[in-house]
Coordinates of C-alpha atoms in Angstrom, one line a residue:
M35 CA -38.2 124.5 10.9
D36 CA -41.1 127.0 11.1
D37 CA -42.8 128.3 8.0
M38 CA -41.7 131.9 8.1
T39 CA -38.0 130.9 8.4
L40 CA -38.6 128.8 5.3
I41 CA -40.2 131.8 3.6
Q42 CA -37.3 134.1 4.5
Q43 CA -34.7 131.5 3.4
S44 CA -36.5 130.7 0.2
Q45 CA -36.5 134.3 -0.7
R46 CA -32.8 133.9 -1.2
H47 CA -33.1 130.5 -2.8
H48 CA -33.5 130.5 -6.6
L49 CA -33.9 127.1 -8.2
V50 CA -33.8 126.3 -11.9
V51 CA -36.0 123.7 -13.4
R52 CA -35.6 122.2 -16.8
E53 CA -38.3 120.3 -18.7
L54 CA -37.7 116.6 -19.3
G55 CA -35.9 116.0 -22.6
E56 CA -34.3 119.4 -22.8
E57 CA -30.7 119.6 -23.7
I58 CA -28.3 121.1 -21.1
D59 CA -24.6 121.9 -21.2
L60 CA -22.3 120.9 -18.4
E61 CA -18.7 121.9 -18.0
I62 CA -17.0 119.2 -16.0
G63 CA -13.9 119.7 -13.9
P64 CA -11.6 116.9 -12.7
G65 CA -13.2 116.6 -9.2
E66 CA -12.9 117.8 -5.7
D67 CA -9.6 116.1 -5.2
D68 CA -8.1 118.6 -7.7
P69 CA -6.7 121.8 -6.1
S70 CA -8.2 123.8 -8.9
F71 CA -11.6 122.3 -8.6
G72 CA -13.0 125.1 -6.4
N73 CA -12.3 127.8 -9.0
G74 CA -13.8 126.2 -12.1
A75 CA -17.3 126.6 -13.6
L76 CA -19.5 123.5 -13.7
I77 CA -22.5 124.9 -15.4
G78 CA -23.4 128.0 -17.4
A79 CA -26.0 129.9 -15.4
P80 CA -26.7 133.5 -14.2
M81 CA -24.7 134.6 -11.3
R82 CA -26.6 134.9 -8.0
E83 CA -25.8 136.3 -4.5
S84 CA -27.1 133.4 -2.5
S85 CA -24.9 130.7 -1.1
A86 CA -25.5 127.0 -0.3
E87 CA -25.5 127.5 3.4
E88 CA -28.6 129.7 3.2
H89 CA -30.8 127.0 1.9
G90 CA -31.7 124.9 5.0
E91 CA -34.4 122.4 4.7
S92 CA -36.9 124.1 2.4
K93 CA -38.5 122.3 -0.5
Q94 CA -35.8 121.8 -3.1
M95 CA -35.9 120.4 -6.6
G96 CA -33.2 121.2 -9.1
M97 CA -31.7 120.8 -12.5
V98 CA -29.3 118.1 -13.0
S99 CA -28.2 116.0 -15.9
Q100 CA -26.4 112.7 -16.5
I101 CA -22.8 113.5 -17.5
R102 CA -19.9 111.5 -18.8
N103 CA -16.5 111.1 -17.2
D104 CA -13.2 111.7 -18.9
S105 CA -11.4 108.3 -18.8
Q106 CA -7.9 109.9 -18.8
D107 CA -5.8 109.8 -15.6
M108 CA -6.3 112.9 -13.5
S109 CA -3.0 112.5 -11.7
K110 CA -1.1 113.5 -14.9
N111 CA -2.5 116.9 -14.9
Q112 CA -3.1 117.7 -11.3
Q113 CA -2.5 121.5 -11.6
V114 CA -4.1 122.0 -15.0
K115 CA -7.9 122.5 -15.1
R116 CA -9.5 120.4 -17.8
K117 CA -13.1 120.9 -19.0
K118 CA -15.3 118.8 -21.1
K119 CA -18.7 120.0 -22.5
V120 CA -21.3 117.3 -22.6
V121 CA -24.8 117.5 -24.1
K122 CA -27.2 115.0 -22.7
R123 CA -31.0 114.5 -23.0
W124 CA -32.9 113.8 -19.9
R125 CA -34.5 110.4 -19.7
E126 CA -37.9 110.4 -18.1
E127 CA -37.2 107.2 -16.1
W128 CA -34.2 108.8 -14.4
A129 CA -36.0 112.0 -13.4
D130 CA -36.8 110.9 -9.9
T131 CA -33.2 110.1 -9.1
Y132 CA -32.3 113.8 -9.3
K133 CA -34.7 115.3 -6.8
W134 CA -32.0 115.6 -4.3
A135 CA -29.9 117.9 -6.4
Y136 CA -30.1 121.7 -7.2
V137 CA -28.0 124.4 -8.8
D138 CA -26.6 127.3 -6.9
V139 CA -23.6 129.7 -6.8
K140 CA -20.6 129.0 -4.5
E141 CA -17.9 131.7 -4.4
G142 CA -19.1 133.2 -7.6
T143 CA -19.3 129.9 -9.5
P144 CA -22.5 127.9 -10.3
R145 CA -22.4 124.4 -8.9
I146 CA -24.6 121.3 -8.6
F147 CA -25.3 120.8 -5.0
C148 CA -26.8 117.9 -3.0
S149 CA -30.0 119.3 -1.4
V150 CA -29.4 117.3 1.7
C151 CA -25.7 117.7 2.4
R152 CA -25.6 121.1 0.7
E153 CA -22.2 120.1 -0.7
Y154 CA -20.9 119.8 -4.2
G155 CA -18.3 117.4 -5.6
R156 CA -17.9 114.1 -7.5
K157 CA -20.5 112.0 -5.6
H158 CA -23.0 114.8 -5.5
R159 CA -22.9 115.8 -9.2
R160 CA -22.6 112.4 -10.8
N161 CA -22.9 108.6 -10.1
P162 CA -20.2 107.7 -7.7
Y163 CA -20.0 104.1 -9.0
G164 CA -19.1 104.7 -12.6
N165 CA -19.1 107.0 -15.7
E166 CA -22.7 106.9 -16.8
G167 CA -23.8 103.9 -14.8
S168 CA -27.0 102.0 -14.9
R169 CA -30.3 103.0 -13.4
N170 CA -29.7 100.5 -10.5
M171 CA -26.4 102.2 -9.7
Q172 CA -28.1 105.6 -9.8
M173 CA -30.8 104.3 -7.4
S174 CA -28.1 103.0 -5.1
A175 CA -26.6 106.5 -4.9
L176 CA -30.0 107.9 -4.0
E177 CA -30.6 105.2 -1.3
E178 CA -27.3 106.2 0.2
H179 CA -28.7 109.7 0.8
N180 CA -32.1 108.3 2.0
N181 CA -30.3 106.9 5.1
S182 CA -29.7 110.5 6.2
L183 CA -32.3 112.0 8.6
L184 CA -31.7 115.3 6.9
H185 CA -32.6 113.9 3.6
K186 CA -35.8 112.3 5.0
E187 CA -36.8 115.7 6.3
A188 CA -36.1 117.2 2.8
L189 CA -38.3 114.6 1.2
R190 CA -41.1 115.4 3.7
L191 CA -40.9 119.1 2.8
Q192 CA -40.9 118.2 -0.9
M193 CA -44.1 116.2 -0.4
A194 CA -45.7 119.2 1.4
S195 CA -46.6 120.7 -1.9
K196 CA -47.3 119.0 -5.3
D197 CA -46.9 122.3 -7.3
K198 CA -44.6 122.5 -10.3
I199 CA -41.7 124.8 -9.6
V200 CA -41.7 128.0 -11.7
V201 CA -38.4 128.7 -13.4
D202 CA -36.2 131.1 -11.5
K203 CA -38.7 131.9 -8.8
P204 CA -38.3 131.5 -5.0
I205 CA -40.0 128.5 -3.5
Y206 CA -42.1 128.7 -0.3
V207 CA -43.2 125.9 1.8
K208 CA -46.8 126.3 3.0
V209 CA -47.6 126.1 6.7
A210 CA -49.0 123.1 8.3
M211 CA -52.7 123.7 8.1
S212 CA -55.8 122.2 6.6
K213 CA -55.7 121.4 2.8
T214 CA -58.5 123.9 2.1
A215 CA -56.9 126.8 4.1
G216 CA -53.5 125.9 2.7
S217 CA -54.7 126.3 -0.8
I218 CA -55.4 129.9 -0.2
L219 CA -51.9 130.7 1.0
E220 CA -50.5 128.5 -1.8
A221 CA -52.3 130.6 -4.4
T222 CA -50.9 133.8 -2.9
L223 CA -47.4 132.4 -2.8
K224 CA -47.7 131.6 -6.5
R225 CA -48.9 135.1 -7.4
D226 CA -46.8 137.2 -5.2
P227 CA -43.7 135.2 -4.2
H228 CA -41.5 138.1 -3.3
E229 CA -43.9 140.1 -1.1
V230 CA -42.8 138.8 2.3
E231 CA -44.7 141.3 4.4
F232 CA -48.0 140.7 2.5
I233 CA -47.5 137.0 2.7
Q234 CA -47.0 137.1 6.4
A235 CA -50.2 139.1 6.9
V236 CA -52.1 136.7 4.7
Q237 CA -50.7 133.7 6.6
E238 CA -51.9 135.1 9.9
A239 CA -55.3 135.8 8.5
V240 CA -55.7 132.4 6.9
Q241 CA -54.7 130.6 10.2
A242 CA -57.3 132.6 12.1
L243 CA -59.9 131.7 9.5
E244 CA -59.2 128.0 9.3
R245 CA -62.3 127.0 11.3
V246 CA -64.5 129.4 9.4
I247 CA -63.3 127.9 6.0
A248 CA -63.7 124.4 7.3
K249 CA -67.3 125.1 8.2
N250 CA -68.2 126.7 4.8
S251 CA -66.0 126.0 1.8
R252 CA -67.5 128.8 -0.3
Y253 CA -65.4 131.2 1.8
V254 CA -62.3 129.9 0.0
N255 CA -63.3 131.6 -3.2
I256 CA -64.2 134.8 -1.4
M257 CA -60.9 134.9 0.5
E258 CA -59.0 134.4 -2.8
R259 CA -60.9 137.4 -4.3
L260 CA -60.3 139.5 -1.2
L261 CA -56.6 138.9 -1.3
E262 CA -56.3 140.5 -4.8
P263 CA -56.5 144.3 -4.4
E264 CA -59.1 146.1 -6.5
R265 CA -56.6 148.6 -7.6
M266 CA -52.8 149.1 -7.3
I267 CA -51.3 152.4 -8.3
I268 CA -47.5 152.9 -8.6
F269 CA -46.1 156.2 -9.9
R270 CA -43.1 158.4 -10.2
V271 CA -42.7 161.4 -7.8
S272 CA -40.2 164.0 -9.0
W273 CA -39.3 166.9 -6.7
V274 CA -36.7 169.6 -6.4
D275 CA -34.6 170.2 -3.2
D276 CA -33.5 173.5 -1.9
R277 CA -30.3 173.4 -4.0
G278 CA -32.2 173.0 -7.2
E279 CA -31.4 169.3 -7.7
T280 CA -34.1 167.0 -8.9
H281 CA -34.9 163.7 -7.0
V282 CA -37.1 160.8 -7.9
N283 CA -39.1 158.6 -5.5
R284 CA -41.8 156.0 -6.0
G285 CA -45.4 156.5 -4.9
F286 CA -47.9 153.8 -4.0
R287 CA -51.6 153.6 -3.4
V288 CA -53.4 150.2 -2.9
Q289 CA -57.1 150.5 -2.8
F290 CA -57.6 147.0 -1.4
N291 CA -61.4 146.5 -1.1
Q292 CA -64.4 148.9 -1.4
S293 CA -67.2 146.4 -0.9
M294 CA -68.0 148.0 2.5
G295 CA -67.7 151.6 1.3
P296 CA -65.2 154.3 0.3
C297 CA -61.6 153.5 1.2
R298 CA -59.9 154.9 4.3
G299 CA -56.2 154.3 5.0
G300 CA -52.9 155.8 5.8
I301 CA -50.1 157.4 3.8
R302 CA -46.6 156.4 4.9
F303 CA -43.4 158.2 4.0
H304 CA -40.4 155.9 4.8
P305 CA -37.4 154.7 2.9
S306 CA -38.5 151.0 3.4
M307 CA -41.8 151.6 1.7
N308 CA -42.6 149.2 -1.2
L309 CA -45.5 147.5 -2.8
S310 CA -45.4 144.5 -0.4
I311 CA -45.7 146.9 2.6
A312 CA -48.4 148.9 0.9
K313 CA -50.4 145.7 0.2
F314 CA -49.9 144.4 3.7
L315 CA -51.0 147.7 5.2
G316 CA -54.0 147.9 2.9
F317 CA -55.1 144.4 3.8
E318 CA -54.8 145.0 7.5
Q319 CA -56.7 148.3 7.1
T320 CA -59.5 146.6 5.2
L321 CA -60.0 144.1 8.1
K322 CA -59.7 146.9 10.7
N323 CA -62.3 149.1 9.0
A324 CA -64.7 146.2 8.7
L325 CA -64.3 145.4 12.4
S326 CA -65.0 149.0 13.5
P327 CA -68.5 150.3 14.0
Y328 CA -68.1 152.3 10.8
K329 CA -68.1 150.0 7.7
L330 CA -65.6 151.3 5.3
G331 CA -63.3 150.1 2.5
G332 CA -59.6 149.7 3.1
A333 CA -56.5 151.3 1.4
A334 CA -52.9 152.2 2.1
G335 CA -50.0 153.8 0.4
G336 CA -47.2 156.2 0.6
S337 CA -43.7 156.6 -0.8
D338 CA -40.1 155.6 -0.1
F339 CA -39.4 159.3 0.5
D340 CA -37.6 160.0 3.8
P341 CA -38.9 163.3 5.4
K342 CA -36.1 163.2 8.0
G343 CA -33.6 166.0 7.5
K344 CA -35.7 167.7 4.8
S345 CA -36.7 171.4 5.1
D346 CA -40.4 172.4 5.2
N347 CA -40.1 173.7 1.6
E348 CA -38.6 170.4 0.4
I349 CA -41.4 168.4 2.1
M350 CA -44.0 170.8 0.6
R351 CA -42.6 170.3 -2.9
F352 CA -42.6 166.6 -2.5
C353 CA -46.1 166.4 -1.1
Q354 CA -47.4 168.6 -4.0
S355 CA -45.7 166.4 -6.6
F356 CA -47.1 163.3 -4.9
M357 CA -50.6 164.6 -4.8
S358 CA -50.4 165.8 -8.5
E359 CA -50.6 162.2 -9.5
M360 CA -52.7 160.9 -6.6
Y361 CA -55.6 163.4 -6.6
R362 CA -57.4 161.8 -9.5
Y363 CA -57.9 158.6 -7.5
L364 CA -59.1 160.3 -4.3
G365 CA -62.4 161.9 -3.2
P366 CA -65.1 161.8 -0.5
D367 CA -66.8 158.8 -2.2
K368 CA -63.6 157.1 -3.4
D369 CA -60.7 157.2 -1.0
L370 CA -59.7 159.5 1.8
P371 CA -56.1 159.1 3.1
S372 CA -55.0 159.6 6.7
E373 CA -51.7 160.0 8.6
E374 CA -49.2 157.2 9.0
M375 CA -45.5 156.8 9.7
G376 CA -43.6 159.8 8.5
V377 CA -46.8 161.8 7.7
G378 CA -48.1 164.2 10.3
T379 CA -50.3 167.3 10.3
R380 CA -47.7 169.3 8.3
E381 CA -47.6 166.7 5.5
M382 CA -51.3 166.2 5.5
G383 CA -51.8 170.0 5.2
Y384 CA -49.5 170.2 2.2
L385 CA -51.2 167.1 0.6
F386 CA -54.7 168.5 1.2
G387 CA -53.8 171.9 -0.1
Q388 CA -52.6 170.5 -3.4
Y389 CA -55.6 168.2 -3.6
R390 CA -58.0 171.1 -3.1
R391 CA -56.2 173.1 -5.8
L392 CA -56.4 170.3 -8.3
A393 CA -59.8 168.9 -7.5
G394 CA -61.4 172.4 -7.2
H395 CA -63.4 171.7 -4.1
F396 CA -63.1 171.4 -0.3
Q397 CA -65.3 168.4 0.2
G398 CA -64.1 165.4 2.0
S399 CA -61.0 166.7 3.8
F400 CA -58.3 164.2 4.6
T401 CA -58.4 162.7 8.1
G402 CA -55.9 164.0 10.5
P403 CA -55.7 167.7 9.7
R404 CA -55.3 170.7 12.1
I405 CA -58.3 171.8 14.1
F406 CA -58.2 175.4 12.9
W407 CA -59.1 174.5 9.3
S408 CA -60.8 171.1 9.6
G409 CA -61.2 168.1 11.7
S410 CA -62.0 167.1 15.3
S411 CA -60.2 168.2 18.3
L412 CA -58.8 164.9 19.3
R413 CA -57.9 163.2 16.0
P414 CA -54.1 163.0 16.6
E415 CA -54.7 161.4 20.0
A416 CA -57.3 158.9 18.9
T417 CA -55.2 155.9 18.0
G418 CA -53.0 156.1 21.1
Y419 CA -55.9 156.7 23.4
G420 CA -57.8 153.9 21.8
L421 CA -55.0 151.4 22.6
V422 CA -55.1 152.3 26.3
F423 CA -58.9 152.1 26.3
F424 CA -58.8 148.7 24.7
A425 CA -56.2 147.5 27.3
Q426 CA -58.4 148.8 30.1
I427 CA -61.5 146.9 28.6
M428 CA -59.5 143.7 28.5
L429 CA -58.3 144.1 32.1
A430 CA -61.8 145.0 33.3
D431 CA -63.1 141.8 31.8
M432 CA -60.6 140.0 34.1
N433 CA -61.7 142.2 37.1
K434 CA -58.4 144.1 37.0
E435 CA -57.4 147.7 36.0
L436 CA -54.4 149.6 34.7
K437 CA -53.8 151.5 37.8
G438 CA -50.4 150.7 39.3
L439 CA -49.3 148.4 36.4
R440 CA -45.8 148.8 35.0
C441 CA -45.9 149.3 31.2
V442 CA -43.3 149.3 28.6
V443 CA -43.9 151.3 25.4
S444 CA -41.9 151.1 22.1
G445 CA -41.7 154.0 19.6
S446 CA -41.7 157.7 20.3
G447 CA -44.1 159.0 17.6
K448 CA -47.5 160.5 18.1
I449 CA -49.1 157.1 19.0
A450 CA -46.5 156.2 21.6
M451 CA -46.7 159.7 23.2
H452 CA -50.4 159.6 23.5
V453 CA -50.3 156.1 24.9
L454 CA -48.0 157.5 27.6
E455 CA -50.5 160.4 28.3
K456 CA -53.5 158.1 28.8
L457 CA -51.5 155.5 30.8
I458 CA -50.6 158.3 33.3
A459 CA -54.3 159.4 33.4
Y460 CA -55.3 155.8 34.3
G461 CA -52.6 155.7 37.1
A462 CA -50.3 153.2 35.3
L463 CA -46.5 153.5 35.4
P464 CA -45.1 153.9 31.8
I465 CA -41.3 153.5 31.9
S466 CA -40.0 153.4 28.4
V467 CA -39.9 154.8 24.8
S468 CA -37.7 153.9 21.9
D469 CA -36.4 155.1 18.6
S470 CA -34.5 153.5 15.7
R471 CA -31.2 153.7 17.6
G472 CA -32.1 152.3 21.0
Y473 CA -34.5 152.8 23.9
L474 CA -34.9 155.0 27.0
V475 CA -36.0 153.7 30.4
D476 CA -37.0 155.9 33.4
E477 CA -37.5 153.8 36.5
D478 CA -39.5 156.6 38.1
G479 CA -41.9 156.5 35.3
F480 CA -43.0 159.3 33.0
D481 CA -45.2 162.2 34.0
Y482 CA -46.8 165.0 31.9
M483 CA -43.8 167.3 32.3
K484 CA -41.4 164.5 31.2
I485 CA -43.6 163.8 28.2
S486 CA -43.5 167.5 27.2
F487 CA -39.8 167.3 27.4
L488 CA -39.7 164.2 25.2
R489 CA -41.8 166.0 22.7
D490 CA -39.4 168.9 22.6
I491 CA -36.5 166.5 22.0
K492 CA -38.3 164.8 19.1
A493 CA -39.4 168.1 17.6
Q494 CA -35.8 169.3 17.6
Q495 CA -34.7 165.9 16.1
R496 CA -32.4 165.2 19.0
S497 CA -31.6 161.8 20.4
L498 CA -33.6 160.3 23.3
R499 CA -30.2 160.1 25.0
D500 CA -30.5 163.8 25.8
Y501 CA -33.3 162.9 28.2
S502 CA -31.0 161.1 30.6
K503 CA -28.8 164.2 30.9
T504 CA -31.7 166.0 32.6
Y505 CA -33.2 163.0 34.5
A506 CA -30.4 161.1 36.3
R507 CA -32.6 158.0 37.1
S508 CA -33.1 157.3 33.4
K509 CA -30.8 155.4 31.1
Y510 CA -30.5 155.1 27.3
Y511 CA -29.5 151.8 25.8
D512 CA -27.9 151.8 22.3
E513 CA -28.9 149.2 19.7
A514 CA -31.5 147.6 22.0
K515 CA -35.2 147.2 22.5
P516 CA -37.2 147.8 25.7
W517 CA -38.7 144.2 25.9
S518 CA -36.3 143.0 28.6
E519 CA -37.6 145.5 31.1
R520 CA -39.8 144.2 33.9
C521 CA -43.4 145.0 33.0
D522 CA -47.1 143.9 33.3
V523 CA -48.3 145.3 30.0
A524 CA -46.4 146.1 26.8
F525 CA -47.5 148.5 24.0
A526 CA -45.7 147.9 20.6
C527 CA -46.0 151.2 18.8
A528 CA -42.9 151.3 16.6
S529 CA -43.1 149.3 13.4
H530 CA -44.0 145.9 11.9
N531 CA -42.0 142.9 13.0
E532 CA -40.4 144.8 15.8
I533 CA -40.8 141.9 18.2
D534 CA -39.0 138.7 17.2
Q535 CA -38.6 135.4 18.9
S536 CA -35.9 136.5 21.3
D537 CA -37.8 139.7 22.2
A538 CA -40.9 137.6 22.9
I539 CA -38.9 135.4 25.3
N540 CA -37.6 138.5 27.0
L541 CA -41.1 139.9 27.4
V542 CA -42.4 136.6 28.9
N543 CA -39.4 136.4 31.3
S544 CA -40.0 140.0 32.3
G545 CA -43.5 139.2 33.5
C546 CA -45.6 140.6 30.6
R547 CA -49.1 139.3 30.6
I548 CA -50.7 141.5 28.0
L549 CA -49.3 142.8 24.7
V550 CA -51.2 145.6 22.9
E551 CA -50.3 146.0 19.3
G552 CA -50.1 149.7 18.3
S553 CA -48.3 149.2 15.1
N554 CA -49.5 146.9 12.3
M555 CA -48.2 143.3 12.6
P556 CA -45.5 144.1 15.2
C557 CA -44.8 140.4 16.0
T558 CA -43.1 137.9 13.8
P559 CA -44.8 134.4 13.6
E560 CA -42.2 133.0 15.9
A561 CA -42.9 135.6 18.5
V562 CA -46.6 134.9 18.3
Q563 CA -46.0 131.3 19.0
I564 CA -44.0 132.1 22.1
F565 CA -46.7 134.4 23.5
R566 CA -49.4 131.7 22.9
K567 CA -47.4 129.0 24.7
A568 CA -46.8 131.4 27.6
S569 CA -50.6 132.4 27.6
V570 CA -49.8 136.1 27.0
L571 CA -52.9 137.8 25.8
I572 CA -52.5 139.8 22.6
A573 CA -54.7 142.8 21.7
P574 CA -54.4 142.7 17.9
A575 CA -53.8 146.0 16.0
M576 CA -56.8 145.2 13.9
A577 CA -59.0 145.7 17.0
A578 CA -56.9 147.8 19.4
G579 CA -55.9 150.3 16.7
A580 CA -59.4 151.1 15.5
G581 CA -59.3 154.5 17.3
G582 CA -58.0 156.2 14.2
V583 CA -60.9 154.8 12.1
V584 CA -63.4 156.0 14.6
A585 CA -61.9 159.5 14.8
G586 CA -61.7 159.8 11.0
E587 CA -65.4 159.1 10.7
L588 CA -66.3 161.5 13.5
E589 CA -64.3 164.2 11.6
L590 CA -66.4 163.7 8.6
N591 CA -69.6 163.8 10.7
H592 CA -68.3 167.0 12.3
E593 CA -67.8 168.6 8.9
C594 CA -71.2 167.7 7.7
S595 CA -73.0 168.8 10.8
L596 CA -70.8 171.9 11.5
M597 CA -70.5 170.8 15.1
H598 CA -67.5 170.7 17.4
W599 CA -66.8 167.7 19.5
S600 CA -65.7 168.5 23.0
P601 CA -62.8 166.4 24.4
E602 CA -65.1 164.7 26.8
D603 CA -67.7 163.8 24.1
F604 CA -65.0 162.6 21.8
E605 CA -63.4 160.3 24.4
S606 CA -66.8 158.9 25.4
K607 CA -67.6 158.0 21.8
L608 CA -64.1 156.6 21.3
Q609 CA -64.4 154.4 24.5
E610 CA -67.8 153.1 23.3
A611 CA -66.5 152.3 19.9
M612 CA -63.5 150.4 21.4
K613 CA -65.8 148.4 23.6
Q614 CA -68.0 147.4 20.7
T615 CA -64.9 146.3 18.8
Y616 CA -63.8 144.2 21.7
Q617 CA -67.2 142.6 22.2
R618 CA -67.5 141.8 18.4
A619 CA -64.1 140.1 18.3
I620 CA -64.8 138.0 21.5
K621 CA -68.2 137.0 20.2
A622 CA -66.8 135.8 16.9
A623 CA -64.1 133.8 18.7
T624 CA -66.5 132.1 21.0
D625 CA -68.9 131.3 18.1
F626 CA -66.2 129.3 16.5
G627 CA -65.0 127.4 19.6
Y628 CA -62.3 129.6 21.0
Q629 CA -62.3 130.0 24.8
K630 CA -62.6 133.6 25.9
E631 CA -59.5 133.3 28.1
S632 CA -57.4 131.7 25.3
P633 CA -54.5 133.8 24.0
E634 CA -55.9 133.2 20.4
A635 CA -59.4 134.4 21.1
L636 CA -59.0 138.1 20.4
V637 CA -56.6 137.7 17.5
H638 CA -58.6 135.1 15.7
G639 CA -62.0 136.6 16.7
A640 CA -61.0 140.0 15.2
V641 CA -60.1 138.4 11.9
I642 CA -63.2 136.2 11.8
S643 CA -65.6 139.1 12.6
A644 CA -64.1 141.4 10.0
F645 CA -63.9 138.7 7.3
L646 CA -67.5 137.6 7.7
T647 CA -68.7 141.2 7.4
I648 CA -66.7 141.7 4.2
A649 CA -67.7 138.3 2.8
Q650 CA -71.4 139.1 3.2
A651 CA -70.9 142.4 1.3
M652 CA -68.9 140.7 -1.4
T653 CA -71.5 137.9 -1.8
D654 CA -74.4 140.4 -1.9
Q655 CA -72.7 142.4 -4.7
G656 CA -71.9 139.5 -6.9
S657 CA -68.7 138.5 -8.6
I658 CA -67.1 142.0 -9.1

């Protein structure tokens, strides 16, 4: 079983541990042969939603106690449930015989389960050979389980970590990696066990850095410091809708690391937003900024507010309330936010207006604003264009080009639309876009007129299905993703973890040779493994998505110099920055023994280059 499946399962797996010698109360029913057995309580414990079937093969230890049996004949009272409360102290010499047991809830009732068979009943909750029995009998019961291959696997997983289990916390099994690298992930799991997205991002980074850490052990401490954000801000956002009703949302800003300079990072408005996602985005942004030609700190944030279906006035009132708390942590030398999912030029305008009013100055405008009051002329296009530039650089390194290649694109936001534009400019054939309800495919490919029509559909908040009413050769598929469409290059521009294992298999079978990550962490770990085995090259978002970072810095330079970048100048600078980013990632990969043609080269090289840059700055600045 792979490590992320264990992580996901262990999120639902709550184990209870008691110290040796502690007294516990057990309520004992007559056994599984009694019809009433399934409805009775065995042990007094808090109710949980998880079930035994969800537990799989993850590391499991549990609470169990030796109990005594009622010697009366059970057949006399077959229909009557009998309980007996027993208090028993644990004996240290018996502790090891109970490692195969754990406590969980079955149909609303806490039970003592066998961690191998995942069943409860007489032989699983007590010695099957007698009432209390001797130590030898208890060991015989354990040996009976040891003959099971499943139990041997459970024991192997138990030995994967020597940590003491924290009471009432989910348990994660660390990935198979070196002891030194594994200790970094282990420490993160202890500190933030419920932050699945952040843990996934950390796991990918640690795997990429394994050779770096093996070469120099001092990087372990630096990585552990890097993984703890410098500042995490969580606050309440109250706002009033058009009917006069008050609503409350939660706001986040994680200023992850400022050793390279002031923070830059997006603001996301989406119902799924939480602290784990804010930390994962901030961590990815920190590495992305360090990899870019402009050395900056990293941050991310947003709110679980959903702008869909809200009026302009409601969005304005929410943005003003959000910024009323956030403004004190922002500034040209502190932190400048940028657009992210759910936040466009309208939202950024409202946010900046409130910031300007509260801060009392115009300095350091937010990145991504409208041209007529601030910012460069190509800021909204920068990330999407940068993805295509990066793909073209990869292909040019293989003596190939985008012209004539069939491309699938996910998402239909500003990044996806600008990817379509630039693909057309390079002579490629983009055939798909998607939304949260399905995807649209046009076998004739999109052109500029069709893209304009798609933008009108999105602006009017209509379904992509309406496109197929105008263009007969197109088709919209409900509850599906575009990854089964035949393609040469794929651009993932929707959301994190949008490509799972089955999607990866579909992409490989569809002929995809290059995957360009437009969204942060779009692939699950299982999908990444499929791509590596199939030798599909991955352009990581950390490197390919650096266009937004470049544009943000050019905006600030534009403000300081009072110059206007022409579209040609802007694209030229953007292409040069993407080329430098590509070369930096490849060089770092080859320096640590990765072949340039390897599917791991770009992914690992990007992380290595970014980390070494940050590590040097953190070392120079001391322990702060």
